[in-house]
Amino acid sequence: MRNPRDFFKALAIDAPEPLREIPFRPSRMIHFLDFSNEKMVAKVPDIAPTVDILLGNLEDAISVDRKEAARAGLIKVGRGIDMGDTQLWTRINSLESPWVLDDLTQLVGEIGHKLDVVMVPKVEGPWDIHYVDRLLAQLEAKAGITRPILVHAILETAQGMANVEEIATASPRMQGISLGPADLAASRRMKTTRVGGGHPGYRTLADPDPQNPDAPRPSYQQDPWHYTIARMVDACAGAGILPFYGPYGDIRDLEGCETQFRAAFLLGCVGTWSLHPAQIAIAKKVFSPDPDEVKFAKKVIAAIPDGRGVHMIDGKMQDDATWKQSKVMVDLADMLSRKDPELAAAYEPDPET
Ligand code: GLV
Ligand code: MG
């Protein structure tokens, strides 16, 4: 049993105190870059202002012979490039790998004051978070870091899925969780070679028409990630942390990507990964609430200033619960408007309403 008073104590002498609340900053896309590529490092000043979060990837997709160069490139970015209000994250190598100890010690030692979040892959249970939590505290203390580096888990094993609530609540450092559909599919033995998104074989089929039994039967593709995303969203919302969709691997299928991102947004995710510049614009569009919905939500709040009672607005019933739904939309719109003047203008109520 852990003494509840200890939960918010630093895990090492001179480490910064844990945060009570996870800050919610614009987080529509976590843009993955490989900084072992010097051209990518050179592009950071141009890319950073176009995204909410920039992530230096050290794990999968970085080949073994480039692991150290990717880490060194990230350190160069953290040391030398002003990120403005864009967050800087990293995805470290997995906890059983030979690189992770150097990832954490070098990154916190060299650029710990610039790193907002460390993404930990293949998290199986709270024990993985506890390990990273204590180690980060020791490294922060050694490096004299004054604000805690937060931790983000990727949900990408069947065991991690079964423990998702305990992972979400394992430490006050937990900032959020992303879906890792490729590793998760493999771990579950799902039969797909795709990274995220649907599959033409995963579908429903209508019953035969008794009047016309030979007629083609309507059939619809279903979303194989629905349960996983919904459960991840509940685990995160219950713990006061932020859920994200993950990678969408078919870079050319912009429509499929947009549809999958939107399903995640509607279910409660705050953002997604972007693996290619084309996905940045999609994430921005999808994870910024729709202007018409924001305008309607503003109307509800203006009409029910105390958030109580039952009201009819544009023929739709509104009460305490719909007022709260409207608050979710308007608070998100307000937060994003502070970053993006174009969105601020789009969310202004129409003059005639
Ligand atoms: C991401 O890391 C994935 O496995 O999908
Ligand atoms: Mg993975």
Coordinates of C-alpha atoms and ligand atoms in Angstrom, one line a residue:
M1 CA 0.0 0.0 0.0
R2 CA 1.3 3.4 -0.9
N3 CA 0.8 6.3 1.5
P4 CA -1.4 8.7 -0.6
R5 CA 0.5 11.7 0.7
D6 CA 3.6 10.4 -1.0
F7 CA 2.1 10.4 -4.5
F8 CA 2.9 14.1 -5.0
K9 CA 6.4 14.0 -3.4
A10 CA 9.4 14.0 -5.6
L11 CA 11.0 10.6 -6.1
A12 CA 14.5 11.9 -5.6
I13 CA 16.1 14.5 -3.4
D14 CA 16.3 17.8 -5.3
A15 CA 14.0 16.6 -8.1
P16 CA 11.1 18.9 -9.0
E17 CA 7.8 18.4 -7.3
P18 CA 5.2 16.5 -9.4
L19 CA 2.5 18.6 -11.1
R20 CA -1.1 18.4 -9.6
E21 CA -2.7 18.9 -13.0
I22 CA -1.5 18.0 -16.5
P23 CA -1.3 21.2 -18.5
F24 CA -3.5 21.1 -21.6
R25 CA -1.8 23.0 -24.4
P26 CA -2.6 22.7 -28.1
S27 CA -1.8 19.0 -28.8
R28 CA -3.5 18.3 -32.2
M29 CA -0.5 16.6 -33.8
I30 CA 2.7 15.0 -32.5
H31 CA 4.9 15.3 -35.6
F32 CA 7.5 12.5 -35.7
L33 CA 11.0 13.3 -37.1
D34 CA 14.2 11.3 -37.5
F35 CA 17.0 13.6 -36.4
S36 CA 19.7 11.2 -37.5
N37 CA 18.9 12.9 -40.8
E38 CA 20.8 16.3 -40.8
K39 CA 18.4 17.7 -43.3
M40 CA 15.6 17.2 -40.8
V41 CA 17.5 19.0 -38.1
A42 CA 18.0 21.9 -40.5
K43 CA 14.3 22.0 -41.3
V44 CA 13.2 22.3 -37.6
P45 CA 12.9 26.1 -37.5
D46 CA 10.5 25.9 -40.5
I47 CA 8.5 22.9 -39.3
A48 CA 8.2 23.8 -35.5
P49 CA 5.8 26.7 -36.0
T50 CA 3.5 24.6 -38.1
V51 CA 2.9 21.9 -35.5
D52 CA 1.8 21.7 -31.8
I53 CA 4.3 19.0 -30.8
L54 CA 7.6 18.0 -32.4
L55 CA 8.9 14.6 -31.5
G56 CA 12.5 13.3 -32.0
N57 CA 11.9 9.6 -32.6
L58 CA 14.6 7.2 -31.3
E59 CA 12.6 3.9 -31.4
D60 CA 11.1 1.9 -34.3
A61 CA 11.7 3.3 -37.8
I62 CA 15.2 4.4 -36.6
S63 CA 17.6 1.7 -37.8
V64 CA 20.1 0.2 -35.3
D65 CA 23.1 1.9 -36.9
R66 CA 21.3 5.3 -36.6
K67 CA 20.1 5.2 -33.0
E68 CA 23.0 7.2 -31.7
A69 CA 22.8 9.8 -34.5
A70 CA 19.1 10.2 -33.9
R71 CA 19.8 10.9 -30.2
A72 CA 22.6 13.3 -31.0
G73 CA 20.4 15.1 -33.5
L74 CA 17.7 15.6 -31.0
I75 CA 20.2 17.0 -28.5
K76 CA 21.3 19.4 -31.2
V77 CA 17.7 20.5 -31.7
G78 CA 17.1 20.9 -28.0
R79 CA 20.3 22.9 -27.5
G80 CA 20.3 25.1 -30.5
I81 CA 16.8 25.7 -31.8
D82 CA 14.1 28.0 -30.4
M83 CA 10.9 26.0 -30.5
G84 CA 8.6 29.0 -29.6
D85 CA 5.5 27.6 -28.0
T86 CA 5.8 24.2 -29.8
Q87 CA 6.4 21.4 -27.4
L88 CA 9.5 19.2 -27.8
W89 CA 9.0 15.4 -27.1
T90 CA 11.0 12.3 -27.6
R91 CA 10.1 8.6 -28.1
I92 CA 12.8 6.7 -26.3
N93 CA 13.7 3.1 -27.1
S94 CA 11.8 0.3 -25.3
L95 CA 12.7 -0.5 -21.8
E96 CA 14.4 -3.8 -22.6
S97 CA 16.5 -2.3 -25.4
P98 CA 20.3 -1.7 -25.1
W99 CA 19.8 2.1 -25.9
V100 CA 17.2 3.3 -23.4
L101 CA 19.5 4.0 -20.5
D102 CA 21.7 6.2 -22.6
D103 CA 18.6 7.8 -24.2
L104 CA 17.3 8.9 -20.8
T105 CA 20.6 9.8 -19.2
Q106 CA 21.9 11.8 -22.1
L107 CA 18.7 13.5 -23.0
V108 CA 17.8 14.6 -19.5
G109 CA 21.4 15.6 -18.8
E110 CA 21.8 17.6 -22.0
I111 CA 18.4 19.0 -22.8
G112 CA 16.2 18.1 -19.9
H113 CA 15.1 21.7 -19.4
K114 CA 13.8 21.7 -23.0
L115 CA 12.0 18.3 -23.1
D116 CA 8.4 18.5 -22.3
V117 CA 7.4 14.8 -22.5
V118 CA 9.1 11.4 -22.9
M119 CA 7.0 8.9 -24.8
V120 CA 7.6 5.3 -23.6
P121 CA 6.8 2.6 -26.1
K122 CA 5.4 -0.9 -25.4
V123 CA 4.3 -0.1 -21.8
E124 CA 2.9 -3.3 -20.3
G125 CA 1.8 -2.2 -16.9
P126 CA 2.4 0.4 -14.1
W127 CA 5.7 -1.2 -13.2
D128 CA 7.2 0.2 -16.5
I129 CA 6.0 3.7 -15.6
H130 CA 7.4 3.4 -12.0
Y131 CA 10.8 2.5 -13.4
V132 CA 10.9 5.6 -15.7
D133 CA 9.4 7.8 -13.0
R134 CA 12.1 7.1 -10.4
L135 CA 14.9 7.2 -13.0
L136 CA 13.7 10.6 -14.4
A137 CA 13.5 12.0 -10.8
Q138 CA 17.2 11.0 -10.2
L139 CA 18.3 12.4 -13.6
E140 CA 16.3 15.6 -13.1
A141 CA 17.9 16.1 -9.7
K142 CA 21.4 15.5 -11.1
A143 CA 20.8 18.0 -14.0
G144 CA 19.1 20.6 -11.8
I145 CA 15.9 20.5 -13.8
T146 CA 13.2 22.7 -12.1
R147 CA 10.0 21.4 -13.7
P148 CA 9.1 17.7 -14.1
I149 CA 9.5 16.0 -17.4
L150 CA 6.2 14.3 -18.2
V151 CA 5.6 10.7 -19.4
H152 CA 3.4 9.5 -22.2
A153 CA 2.8 5.7 -22.7
I154 CA 2.1 4.0 -26.0
L155 CA -0.7 1.4 -25.7
E156 CA 0.7 -1.3 -28.0
T157 CA 0.6 -4.7 -26.3
A158 CA -2.3 -6.8 -25.2
Q159 CA -1.0 -6.7 -21.7
G160 CA -0.7 -3.0 -21.7
M161 CA -4.3 -2.8 -22.9
A162 CA -5.5 -5.1 -20.0
N163 CA -3.6 -2.7 -17.6
V164 CA -4.5 0.6 -19.2
E165 CA -6.3 2.1 -16.2
E166 CA -3.3 1.3 -13.9
I167 CA -0.9 2.7 -16.4
A168 CA -2.9 5.9 -16.6
T169 CA -2.8 6.3 -12.9
A170 CA 0.7 5.0 -12.2
S171 CA 2.3 8.4 -11.6
P172 CA 1.5 12.1 -11.5
R173 CA 4.0 12.4 -14.3
M174 CA 1.6 10.6 -16.7
Q175 CA 0.6 13.1 -19.3
G176 CA -1.2 10.9 -21.8
I177 CA -1.5 7.7 -23.8
S178 CA -1.3 7.0 -27.6
L179 CA -2.7 4.1 -29.5
G180 CA 0.1 2.1 -31.2
P181 CA -2.0 0.1 -33.7
A182 CA 0.9 -1.7 -35.4
D183 CA 2.5 -3.3 -32.4
L184 CA -0.8 -3.8 -30.8
A185 CA -2.2 -5.7 -33.8
A186 CA 0.9 -7.9 -33.7
S187 CA 0.6 -8.5 -30.0
R188 CA -3.0 -9.4 -30.2
R189 CA -2.5 -11.5 -33.4
M190 CA -4.9 -9.4 -35.3
K191 CA -4.6 -10.3 -39.0
T192 CA -3.7 -7.0 -40.6
T193 CA -0.5 -5.7 -42.1
R194 CA -1.8 -2.1 -42.0
V195 CA -0.8 0.6 -39.5
G196 CA -4.0 1.9 -38.1
G197 CA -7.3 2.5 -40.0
G198 CA -9.9 0.0 -41.2
H199 CA -9.7 -3.3 -43.1
P200 CA -11.9 -4.3 -45.9
G201 CA -12.5 -7.7 -44.3
Y202 CA -13.7 -6.2 -41.0
R203 CA -17.3 -5.5 -41.8
T204 CA -21.0 -6.2 -41.1
L205 CA -23.5 -7.7 -43.6
A206 CA -27.2 -7.1 -43.7
D207 CA -29.6 -10.0 -43.6
P208 CA -30.9 -11.3 -47.0
D209 CA -34.0 -9.5 -48.1
P210 CA -36.8 -12.1 -47.7
Q211 CA -38.6 -10.7 -50.8
N212 CA -35.5 -10.8 -52.9
P213 CA -33.0 -13.3 -51.4
D214 CA -30.6 -13.1 -54.3
A215 CA -30.2 -9.3 -54.2
P216 CA -26.8 -8.0 -53.1
R217 CA -26.8 -7.5 -49.3
P218 CA -25.6 -4.1 -48.0
S219 CA -22.3 -4.4 -46.2
Y220 CA -20.2 -1.8 -44.3
Q221 CA -16.7 -1.7 -43.2
Q222 CA -16.3 -1.3 -39.4
D223 CA -13.6 0.3 -37.3
P224 CA -11.4 -2.4 -35.7
W225 CA -10.0 0.3 -33.3
H226 CA -13.2 1.4 -31.8
Y227 CA -13.1 -0.6 -28.6
T228 CA -9.4 0.2 -28.0
I229 CA -9.8 3.9 -28.5
A230 CA -12.9 4.1 -26.4
R231 CA -11.3 2.2 -23.5
M232 CA -8.1 4.3 -23.8
V233 CA -10.2 7.5 -23.7
D234 CA -12.0 6.4 -20.5
A235 CA -8.8 5.4 -18.8
C236 CA -7.2 8.8 -19.7
A237 CA -10.3 10.9 -18.8
G238 CA -10.7 9.1 -15.6
A239 CA -7.1 9.8 -14.6
G240 CA -7.1 13.5 -15.8
I241 CA -4.6 12.8 -18.7
L242 CA -4.8 13.1 -22.5
P243 CA -5.6 10.4 -25.0
F244 CA -4.1 10.5 -28.6
Y245 CA -4.7 8.4 -31.7
G246 CA -1.4 7.1 -33.1
P247 CA 0.1 6.5 -36.6
Y248 CA -1.9 6.2 -39.8
G249 CA 0.6 4.4 -42.1
D250 CA -1.0 4.8 -45.5
I251 CA 0.4 8.2 -46.2
R252 CA -1.3 8.5 -49.7
D253 CA -4.7 7.7 -48.3
L254 CA -5.6 11.2 -47.1
E255 CA -9.3 10.5 -46.9
G256 CA -8.9 7.3 -44.9
C257 CA -6.5 9.1 -42.6
E258 CA -8.9 12.0 -42.1
T259 CA -11.8 9.6 -41.4
Q260 CA -9.8 7.6 -38.8
F261 CA -8.5 10.8 -37.1
R262 CA -12.1 12.2 -37.0
A263 CA -13.5 9.1 -35.3
A264 CA -10.8 9.4 -32.6
F265 CA -11.5 13.1 -32.2
L266 CA -15.2 12.5 -31.8
L267 CA -14.6 9.7 -29.2
G268 CA -12.5 12.1 -27.1
C269 CA -8.8 12.0 -28.3
V270 CA -7.1 15.4 -28.2
G271 CA -4.7 14.8 -31.1
T272 CA -2.8 12.2 -33.2
W273 CA 0.6 11.4 -34.6
S274 CA 1.6 12.9 -37.9
L275 CA 4.2 10.9 -39.9
H276 CA 4.3 13.1 -43.0
P277 CA 3.8 16.8 -43.7
A278 CA 0.5 15.9 -45.5
Q279 CA -0.9 14.5 -42.2
I280 CA -0.2 17.8 -40.3
A281 CA -2.9 19.7 -42.2
I282 CA -5.4 16.8 -41.7
A283 CA -4.7 16.7 -37.9
K284 CA -5.1 20.4 -37.7
K285 CA -8.4 20.4 -39.5
V286 CA -9.8 17.4 -37.6
F287 CA -8.7 18.1 -34.1
S288 CA -9.8 21.8 -34.2
P289 CA -13.5 21.7 -33.5
D290 CA -15.8 22.5 -36.3
P291 CA -16.7 26.3 -36.4
D292 CA -20.4 25.6 -36.8
E293 CA -20.5 23.4 -33.7
V294 CA -18.5 25.9 -31.7
K295 CA -20.8 28.7 -32.7
F296 CA -23.8 26.6 -31.6
A297 CA -22.1 25.7 -28.3
K298 CA -21.4 29.4 -27.7
K299 CA -25.1 30.1 -28.3
V300 CA -26.1 27.4 -25.7
I301 CA -23.7 28.9 -23.1
A302 CA -24.9 32.5 -23.8
A303 CA -28.5 31.4 -23.5
I304 CA -28.0 29.5 -20.2
P305 CA -25.5 31.6 -18.3
D306 CA -25.9 29.5 -15.1
G307 CA -25.9 26.2 -16.9
R308 CA -29.1 25.0 -15.3
G309 CA -32.7 24.1 -16.2
V310 CA -34.2 23.0 -19.5
H311 CA -34.2 25.2 -22.6
M312 CA -35.0 24.9 -26.3
I313 CA -32.4 26.3 -28.7
D314 CA -32.9 25.9 -32.5
G315 CA -35.4 23.2 -31.7
K316 CA -33.0 21.1 -29.6
M317 CA -33.4 20.4 -25.9
Q318 CA -30.6 21.8 -23.7
D319 CA -30.0 21.2 -20.1
D320 CA -27.2 21.0 -17.5
A321 CA -25.6 18.1 -19.4
T322 CA -25.7 19.7 -22.9
W323 CA -24.3 22.9 -21.3
K324 CA -21.3 20.8 -20.1
Q325 CA -20.9 19.3 -23.6
S326 CA -20.9 22.9 -25.0
K327 CA -18.2 23.9 -22.5
V328 CA -15.9 21.1 -23.7
M329 CA -16.2 22.5 -27.2
V330 CA -15.9 26.2 -26.3
D331 CA -13.0 25.7 -23.9
L332 CA -11.1 23.8 -26.6
A333 CA -11.9 26.4 -29.2
D334 CA -10.8 29.2 -26.9
M335 CA -7.5 27.4 -26.1
L336 CA -6.7 26.9 -29.8
S337 CA -7.8 30.4 -30.7
R338 CA -5.1 31.8 -28.5
K339 CA -2.6 30.1 -30.7
D340 CA -4.2 30.5 -34.1
P341 CA -5.8 33.8 -35.2
E342 CA -7.4 32.1 -38.2
L343 CA -9.3 29.8 -35.9
A344 CA -10.2 32.6 -33.5
A345 CA -11.9 34.4 -36.5
A346 CA -13.7 31.2 -37.6
Y347 CA -15.1 30.7 -34.1
E348 CA -16.5 34.3 -33.8
P349 CA -20.3 34.1 -33.6
D350 CA -22.1 35.2 -36.8
P351 CA -23.2 38.8 -36.5
E352 CA -26.9 38.0 -37.3
T353 CA -27.3 35.3 -34.7
Ligands
GLV1 C1 3.4 2.6 -33.1 O1 4.4 2.6 -32.4 C2 2.7 1.4 -33.4 O2 3.2 0.3 -33.1 O3 1.7 1.5 -34.1
MG2 MG 5.1 0.6 -32.0

